[in-house]
PDB file of C-alpha atoms in Angstrom:
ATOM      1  CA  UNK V  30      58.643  86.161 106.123  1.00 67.00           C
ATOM      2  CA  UNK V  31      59.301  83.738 103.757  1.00 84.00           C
ATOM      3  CA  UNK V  32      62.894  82.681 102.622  1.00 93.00           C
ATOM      4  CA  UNK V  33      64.463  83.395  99.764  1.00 96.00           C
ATOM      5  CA  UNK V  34      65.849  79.573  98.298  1.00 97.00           C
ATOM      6  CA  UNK V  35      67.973  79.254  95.397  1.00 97.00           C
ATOM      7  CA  UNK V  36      70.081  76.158  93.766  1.00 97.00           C
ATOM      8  CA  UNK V  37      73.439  77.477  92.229  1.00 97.00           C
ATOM      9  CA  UNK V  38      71.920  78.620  89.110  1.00 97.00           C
ATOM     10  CA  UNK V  39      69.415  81.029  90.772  1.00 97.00           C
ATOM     11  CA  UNK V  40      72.235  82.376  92.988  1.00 97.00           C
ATOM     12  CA  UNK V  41      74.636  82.844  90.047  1.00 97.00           C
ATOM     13  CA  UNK V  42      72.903  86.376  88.722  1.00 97.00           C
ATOM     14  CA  UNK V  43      73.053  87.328  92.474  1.00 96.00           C
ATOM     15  CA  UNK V  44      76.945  87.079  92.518  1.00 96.00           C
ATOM     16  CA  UNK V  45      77.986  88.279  89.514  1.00 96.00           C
ATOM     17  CA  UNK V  46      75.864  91.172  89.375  1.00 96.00           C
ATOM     18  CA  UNK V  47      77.299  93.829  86.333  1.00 93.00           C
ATOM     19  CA  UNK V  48      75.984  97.161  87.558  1.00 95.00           C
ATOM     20  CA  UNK V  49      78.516  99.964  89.486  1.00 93.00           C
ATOM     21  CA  UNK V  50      78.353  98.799  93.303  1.00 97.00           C
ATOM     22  CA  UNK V  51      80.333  97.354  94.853  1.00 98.00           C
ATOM     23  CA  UNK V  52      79.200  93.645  96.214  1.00 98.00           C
ATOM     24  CA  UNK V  53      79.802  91.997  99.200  1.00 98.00           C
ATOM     25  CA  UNK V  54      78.723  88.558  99.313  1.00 98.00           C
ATOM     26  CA  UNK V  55      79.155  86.660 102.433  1.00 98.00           C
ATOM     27  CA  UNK V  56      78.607  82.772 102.821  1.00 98.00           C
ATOM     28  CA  UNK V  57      77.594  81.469 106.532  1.00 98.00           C
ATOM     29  CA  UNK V  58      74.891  79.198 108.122  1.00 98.00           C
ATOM     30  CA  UNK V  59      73.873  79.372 111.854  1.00 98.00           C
ATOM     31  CA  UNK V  60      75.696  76.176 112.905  1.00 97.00           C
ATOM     32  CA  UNK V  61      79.504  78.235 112.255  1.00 98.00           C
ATOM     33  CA  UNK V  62      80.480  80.041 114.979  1.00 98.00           C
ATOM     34  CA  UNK V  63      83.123  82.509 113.968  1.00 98.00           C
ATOM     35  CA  UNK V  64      80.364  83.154 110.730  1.00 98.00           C
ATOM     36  CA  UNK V  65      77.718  84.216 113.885  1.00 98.00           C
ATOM     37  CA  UNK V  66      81.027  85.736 114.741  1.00 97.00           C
ATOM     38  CA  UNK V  67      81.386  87.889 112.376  1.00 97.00           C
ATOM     39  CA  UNK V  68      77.676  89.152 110.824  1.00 97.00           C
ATOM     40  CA  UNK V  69      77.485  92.243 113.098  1.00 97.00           C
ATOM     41  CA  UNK V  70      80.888  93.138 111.279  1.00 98.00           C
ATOM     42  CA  UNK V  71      78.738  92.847 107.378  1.00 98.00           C
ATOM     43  CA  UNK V  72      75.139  94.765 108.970  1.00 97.00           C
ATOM     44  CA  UNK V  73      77.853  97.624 110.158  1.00 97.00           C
ATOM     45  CA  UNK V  74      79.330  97.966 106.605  1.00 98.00           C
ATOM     46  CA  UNK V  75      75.266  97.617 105.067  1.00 96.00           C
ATOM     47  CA  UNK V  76      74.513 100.193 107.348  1.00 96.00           C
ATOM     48  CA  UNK V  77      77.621 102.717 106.907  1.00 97.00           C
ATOM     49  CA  UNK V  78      78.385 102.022 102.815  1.00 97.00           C
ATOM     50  CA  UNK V  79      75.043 101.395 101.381  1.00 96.00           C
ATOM     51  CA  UNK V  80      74.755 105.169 100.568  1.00 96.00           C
ATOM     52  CA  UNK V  81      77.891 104.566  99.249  1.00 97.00           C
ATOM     53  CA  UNK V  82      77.347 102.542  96.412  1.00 97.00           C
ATOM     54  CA  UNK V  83      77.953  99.179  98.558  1.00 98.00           C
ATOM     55  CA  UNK V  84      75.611  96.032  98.245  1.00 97.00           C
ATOM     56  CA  UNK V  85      75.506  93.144 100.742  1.00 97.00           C
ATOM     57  CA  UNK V  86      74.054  89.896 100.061  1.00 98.00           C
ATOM     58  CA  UNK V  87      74.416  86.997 103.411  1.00 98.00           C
ATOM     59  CA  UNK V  88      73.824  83.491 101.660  1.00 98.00           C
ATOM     60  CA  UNK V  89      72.741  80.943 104.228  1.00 98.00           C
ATOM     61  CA  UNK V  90      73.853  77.892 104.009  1.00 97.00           C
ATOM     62  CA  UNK V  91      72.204  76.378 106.505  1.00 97.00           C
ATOM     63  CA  UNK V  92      70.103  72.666 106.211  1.00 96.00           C
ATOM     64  CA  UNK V  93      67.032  73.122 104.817  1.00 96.00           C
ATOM     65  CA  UNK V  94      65.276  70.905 107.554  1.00 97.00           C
ATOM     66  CA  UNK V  95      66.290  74.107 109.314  1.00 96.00           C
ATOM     67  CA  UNK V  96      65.103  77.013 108.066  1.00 97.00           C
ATOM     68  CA  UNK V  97      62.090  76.818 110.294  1.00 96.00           C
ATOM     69  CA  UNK V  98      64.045  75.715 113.631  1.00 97.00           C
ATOM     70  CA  UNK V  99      66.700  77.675 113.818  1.00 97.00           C
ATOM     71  CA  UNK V 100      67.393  79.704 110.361  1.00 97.00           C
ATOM     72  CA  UNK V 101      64.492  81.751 110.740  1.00 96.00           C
ATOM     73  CA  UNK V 102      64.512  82.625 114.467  1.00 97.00           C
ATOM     74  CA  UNK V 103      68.048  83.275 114.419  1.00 97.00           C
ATOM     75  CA  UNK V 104      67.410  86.266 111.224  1.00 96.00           C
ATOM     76  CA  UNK V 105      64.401  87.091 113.900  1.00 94.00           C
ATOM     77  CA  UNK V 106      66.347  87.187 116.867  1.00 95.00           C
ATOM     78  CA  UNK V 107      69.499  89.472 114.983  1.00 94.00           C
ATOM     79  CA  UNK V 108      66.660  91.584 113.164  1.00 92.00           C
ATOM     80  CA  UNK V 109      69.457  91.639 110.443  1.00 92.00           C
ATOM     81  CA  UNK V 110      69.009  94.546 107.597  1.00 91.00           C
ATOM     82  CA  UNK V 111      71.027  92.926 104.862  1.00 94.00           C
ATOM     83  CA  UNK V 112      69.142  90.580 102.455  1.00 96.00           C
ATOM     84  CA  UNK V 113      69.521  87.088 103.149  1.00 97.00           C
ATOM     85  CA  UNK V 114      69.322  84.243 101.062  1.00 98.00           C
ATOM     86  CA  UNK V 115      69.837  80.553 101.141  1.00 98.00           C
ATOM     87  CA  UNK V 116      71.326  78.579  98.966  1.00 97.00           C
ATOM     88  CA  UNK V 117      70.669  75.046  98.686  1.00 97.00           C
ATOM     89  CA  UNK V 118      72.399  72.718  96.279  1.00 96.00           C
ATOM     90  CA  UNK V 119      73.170  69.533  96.910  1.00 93.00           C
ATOM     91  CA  UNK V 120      75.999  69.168  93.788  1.00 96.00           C
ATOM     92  CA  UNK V 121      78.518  70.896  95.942  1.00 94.00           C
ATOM     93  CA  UNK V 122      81.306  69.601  93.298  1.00 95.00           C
ATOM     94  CA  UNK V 123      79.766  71.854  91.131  1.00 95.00           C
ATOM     95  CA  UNK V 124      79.287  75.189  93.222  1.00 96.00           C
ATOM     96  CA  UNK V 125      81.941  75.378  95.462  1.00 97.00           C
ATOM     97  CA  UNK V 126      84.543  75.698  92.265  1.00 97.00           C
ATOM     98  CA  UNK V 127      81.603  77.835  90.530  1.00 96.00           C
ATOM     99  CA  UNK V 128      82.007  80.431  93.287  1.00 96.00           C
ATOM    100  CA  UNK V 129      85.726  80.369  93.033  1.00 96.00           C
ATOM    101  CA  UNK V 130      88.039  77.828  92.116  1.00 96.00           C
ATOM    102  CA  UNK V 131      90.637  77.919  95.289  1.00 97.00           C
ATOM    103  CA  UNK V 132      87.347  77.245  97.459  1.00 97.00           C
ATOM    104  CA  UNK V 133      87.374  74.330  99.998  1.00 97.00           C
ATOM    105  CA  UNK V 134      84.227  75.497 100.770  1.00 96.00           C
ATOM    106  CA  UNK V 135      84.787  76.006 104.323  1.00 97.00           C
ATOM    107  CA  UNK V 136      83.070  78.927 105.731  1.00 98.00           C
ATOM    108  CA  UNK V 137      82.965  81.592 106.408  1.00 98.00           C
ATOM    109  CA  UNK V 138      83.787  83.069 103.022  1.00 98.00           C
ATOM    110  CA  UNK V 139      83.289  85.852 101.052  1.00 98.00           C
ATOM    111  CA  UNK V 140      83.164  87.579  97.518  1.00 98.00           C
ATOM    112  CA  UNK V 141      83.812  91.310  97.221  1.00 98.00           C
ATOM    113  CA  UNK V 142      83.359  92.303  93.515  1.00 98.00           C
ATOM    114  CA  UNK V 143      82.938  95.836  91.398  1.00 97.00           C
ATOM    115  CA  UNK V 144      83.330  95.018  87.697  1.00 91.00           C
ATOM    116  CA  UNK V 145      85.712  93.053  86.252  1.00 90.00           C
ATOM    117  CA  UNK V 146      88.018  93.413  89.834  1.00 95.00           C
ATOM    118  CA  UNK V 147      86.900  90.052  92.299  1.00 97.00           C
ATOM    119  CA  UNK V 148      88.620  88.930  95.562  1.00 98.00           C
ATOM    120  CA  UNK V 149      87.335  85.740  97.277  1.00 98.00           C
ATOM    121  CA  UNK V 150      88.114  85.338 100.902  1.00 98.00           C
ATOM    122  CA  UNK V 151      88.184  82.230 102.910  1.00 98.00           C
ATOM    123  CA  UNK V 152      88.606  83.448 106.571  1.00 97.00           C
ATOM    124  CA  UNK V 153      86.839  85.027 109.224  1.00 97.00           C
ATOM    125  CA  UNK V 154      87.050  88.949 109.234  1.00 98.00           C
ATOM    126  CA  UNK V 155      87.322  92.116 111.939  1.00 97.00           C
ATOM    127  CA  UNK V 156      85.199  94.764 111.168  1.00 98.00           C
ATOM    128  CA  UNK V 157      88.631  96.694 110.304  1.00 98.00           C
ATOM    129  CA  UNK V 158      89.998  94.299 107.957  1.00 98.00           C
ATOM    130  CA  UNK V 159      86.531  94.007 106.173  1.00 98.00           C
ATOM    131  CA  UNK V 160      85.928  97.792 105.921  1.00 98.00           C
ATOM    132  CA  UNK V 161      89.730  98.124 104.315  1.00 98.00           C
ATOM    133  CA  UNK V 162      88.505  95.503 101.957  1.00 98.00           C
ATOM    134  CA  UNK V 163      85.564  97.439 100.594  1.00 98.00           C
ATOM    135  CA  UNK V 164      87.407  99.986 100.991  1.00 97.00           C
ATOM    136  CA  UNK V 165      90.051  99.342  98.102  1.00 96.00           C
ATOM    137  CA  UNK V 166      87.288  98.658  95.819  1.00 97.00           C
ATOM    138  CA  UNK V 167      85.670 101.974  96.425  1.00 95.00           C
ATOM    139  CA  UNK V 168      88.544 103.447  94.981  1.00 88.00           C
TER     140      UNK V 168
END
């Protein structure tokens, strides 16, 4: 399979999407352990919203140098469902604040958006306090 690579401006339509869903957007690499943490948490909500209206988009942000080493045995290894991405884009001074302006750009973090209504979250997540997340916007 080949990977999906995008600099900010090809991930931009991908996060800011205008259509009724609901979007969660999730930003981890390999290398972060409560991000590794945490995936199973994102493939359950694919799995149990997707035929709900719910879209889930993992953006890697692991090194390109790699992608072949560990990126794409790890997506292998996890057999995840949800799309993944990667996004690599070295002018982090412009992204980070891009994706949301209160961003250190520590990760794990993630965007849940429906319309107008966005919530960025920098933390780690249990399933339960992610579900009650997309849950609000299904509202």
């Amino acid at each position: 399979d080949e990977l999906k690579v995008y600099n900010y401006d090809g991930i931009a339509p991908l996060i800011n999407k205008t259509d009724d869903k609901v979007h969660v957007v999730n930003f981890w690499a390999t290398w972060c352990a409560p991000c590794v943490k945490e995936l199973p948490y994102f493939e359950k909500i694919n799995k149990v919203y997707k035929a709900k209206g719910v879209e889930l988009l993992l953006v890697s942000l692991d090194f390109p140098r790699k992608y072949e080493t560990k990126l794409k045995p790890f997506l292998k290894e996890k057999q995840l469902k949800s799309e993944v991405v990667c996004l690599n884009d070295v002018d982090q001074n412009r992204w980070i604040p891009a994706i949301d302006t209160t961003w250190s750009g520590a990760i794990p973090a993630t965007i849940i958006y429906k319309g107008n209504k966005r919530k960025f979250y920098e933390k780690s997540f249990t399933y339960e306090e992610l579900e009650k997340e997309v849950q609000q916007f299904l509202k």
